[in-house]
C-alpha positions as MATLAB code, in Angstrom:
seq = 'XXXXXXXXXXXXXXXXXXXXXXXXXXXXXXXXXXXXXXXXXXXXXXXXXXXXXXXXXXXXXXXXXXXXXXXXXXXXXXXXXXXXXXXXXXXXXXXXXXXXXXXXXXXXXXXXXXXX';
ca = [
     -10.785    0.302    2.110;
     -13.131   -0.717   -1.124;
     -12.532   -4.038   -2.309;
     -12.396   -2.760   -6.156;
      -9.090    0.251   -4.819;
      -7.376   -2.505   -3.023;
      -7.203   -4.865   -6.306;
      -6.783   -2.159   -8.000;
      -3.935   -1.267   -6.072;
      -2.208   -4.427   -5.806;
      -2.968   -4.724   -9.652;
      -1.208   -2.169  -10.520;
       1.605   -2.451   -8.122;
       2.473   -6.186   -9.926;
       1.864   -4.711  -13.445;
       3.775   -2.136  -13.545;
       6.692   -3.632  -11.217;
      10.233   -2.503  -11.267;
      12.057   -3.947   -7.998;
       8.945   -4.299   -5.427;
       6.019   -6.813   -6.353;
       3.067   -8.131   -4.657;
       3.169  -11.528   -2.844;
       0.301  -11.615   -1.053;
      -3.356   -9.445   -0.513;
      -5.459  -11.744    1.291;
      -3.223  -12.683    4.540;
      -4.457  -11.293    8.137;
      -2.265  -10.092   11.137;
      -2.570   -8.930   14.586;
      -1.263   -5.521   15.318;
      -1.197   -2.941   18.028;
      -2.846    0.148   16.998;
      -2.605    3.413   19.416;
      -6.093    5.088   20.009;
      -7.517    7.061   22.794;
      -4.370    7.401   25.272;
      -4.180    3.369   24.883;
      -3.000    0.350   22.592;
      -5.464   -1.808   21.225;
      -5.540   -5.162   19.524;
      -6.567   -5.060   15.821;
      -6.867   -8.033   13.016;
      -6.876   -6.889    9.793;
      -5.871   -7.680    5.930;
      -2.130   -6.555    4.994;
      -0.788   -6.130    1.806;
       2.499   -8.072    1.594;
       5.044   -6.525   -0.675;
       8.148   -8.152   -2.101;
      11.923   -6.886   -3.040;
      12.574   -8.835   -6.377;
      15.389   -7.534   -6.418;
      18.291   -6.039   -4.231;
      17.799   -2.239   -3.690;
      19.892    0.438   -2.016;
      19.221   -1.440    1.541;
      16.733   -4.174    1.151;
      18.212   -7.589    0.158;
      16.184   -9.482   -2.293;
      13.207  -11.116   -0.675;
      12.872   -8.501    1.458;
       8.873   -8.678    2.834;
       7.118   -5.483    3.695;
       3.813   -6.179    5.965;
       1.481   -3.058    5.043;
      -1.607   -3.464    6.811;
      -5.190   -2.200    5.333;
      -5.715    0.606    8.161;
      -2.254    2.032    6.826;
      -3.254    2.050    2.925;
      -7.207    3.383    4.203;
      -5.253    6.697    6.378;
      -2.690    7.183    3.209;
      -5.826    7.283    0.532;
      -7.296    9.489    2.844;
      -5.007   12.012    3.089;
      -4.714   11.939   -0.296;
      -7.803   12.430   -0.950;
      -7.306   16.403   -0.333;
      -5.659   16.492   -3.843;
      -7.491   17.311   -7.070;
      -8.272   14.466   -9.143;
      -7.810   11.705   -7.033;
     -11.040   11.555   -5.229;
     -12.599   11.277   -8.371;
      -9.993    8.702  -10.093;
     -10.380    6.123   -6.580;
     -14.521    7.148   -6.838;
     -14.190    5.778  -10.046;
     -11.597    3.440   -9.849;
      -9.107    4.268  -12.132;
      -5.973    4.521  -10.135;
      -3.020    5.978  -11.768;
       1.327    4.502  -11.368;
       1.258    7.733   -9.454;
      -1.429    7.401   -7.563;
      -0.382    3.224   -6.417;
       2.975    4.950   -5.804;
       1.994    7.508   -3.158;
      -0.222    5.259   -1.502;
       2.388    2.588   -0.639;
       4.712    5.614   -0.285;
       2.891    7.558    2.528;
       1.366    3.712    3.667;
       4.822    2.623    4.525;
       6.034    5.329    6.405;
       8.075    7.024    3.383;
      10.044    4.145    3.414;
       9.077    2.186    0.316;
       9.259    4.263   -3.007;
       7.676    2.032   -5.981;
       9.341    3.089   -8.797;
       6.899    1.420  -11.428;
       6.789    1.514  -15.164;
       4.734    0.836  -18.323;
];
């Protein structure tokens, strides 16, 4: 992923914040990734998310681990709609756009929620 999208990103996630914030952008962890009939080793950056607050099922403090190879496959399919390959060409993110990354990043499991 671009340096400048993934600041963005995590810029606008801690901006705009509702309940989830960013605690960390520049940690590394091992994971197993599935390619070619076999699991490999991969190190690579994760974006560390944060529940400020309690929500539906996550306690507060609640960490979520979402690792750069994640947000890269989620901006990519994304991609396919209008506008947005021109707005992460450019950099200009939109909430929207922050939102459906982490959404499709985490598995549909994390849903933003941010404001102005």
């Amino acid at each position: 992923m671009k340096e400048v999208l993934y600041r963005q990103l995590a810029a606008t996630i801690h901006e705009c914040r509702t309940w989830v914030d960013v605690l960390d952008t520049d940690r590394e962890c091992n994971f197993m990734l599935h390619s070619g009939g076999g699991l490999h080793p991969v190190r690579c950056r994760v974006l560390s998310l944060v529940a400020r607050t309690a929500h539906g099922a996550y306690p507060k403090g609640h960490v979520w681990d979402i690792p750069e190879y994640r947000l890269d496959r989620a901006v990519n399919s994304l991609k396919r709609r209008p506008g947005f390959k021109e707005r992460c060409r450019l950099g200009t993110l939109s909430m929207q756009d922050a939102e459906d990354i982490i959404h499709l990043a985490s598995h549909k499991l994390i849903n933003l929620e941010l404001e102005l």
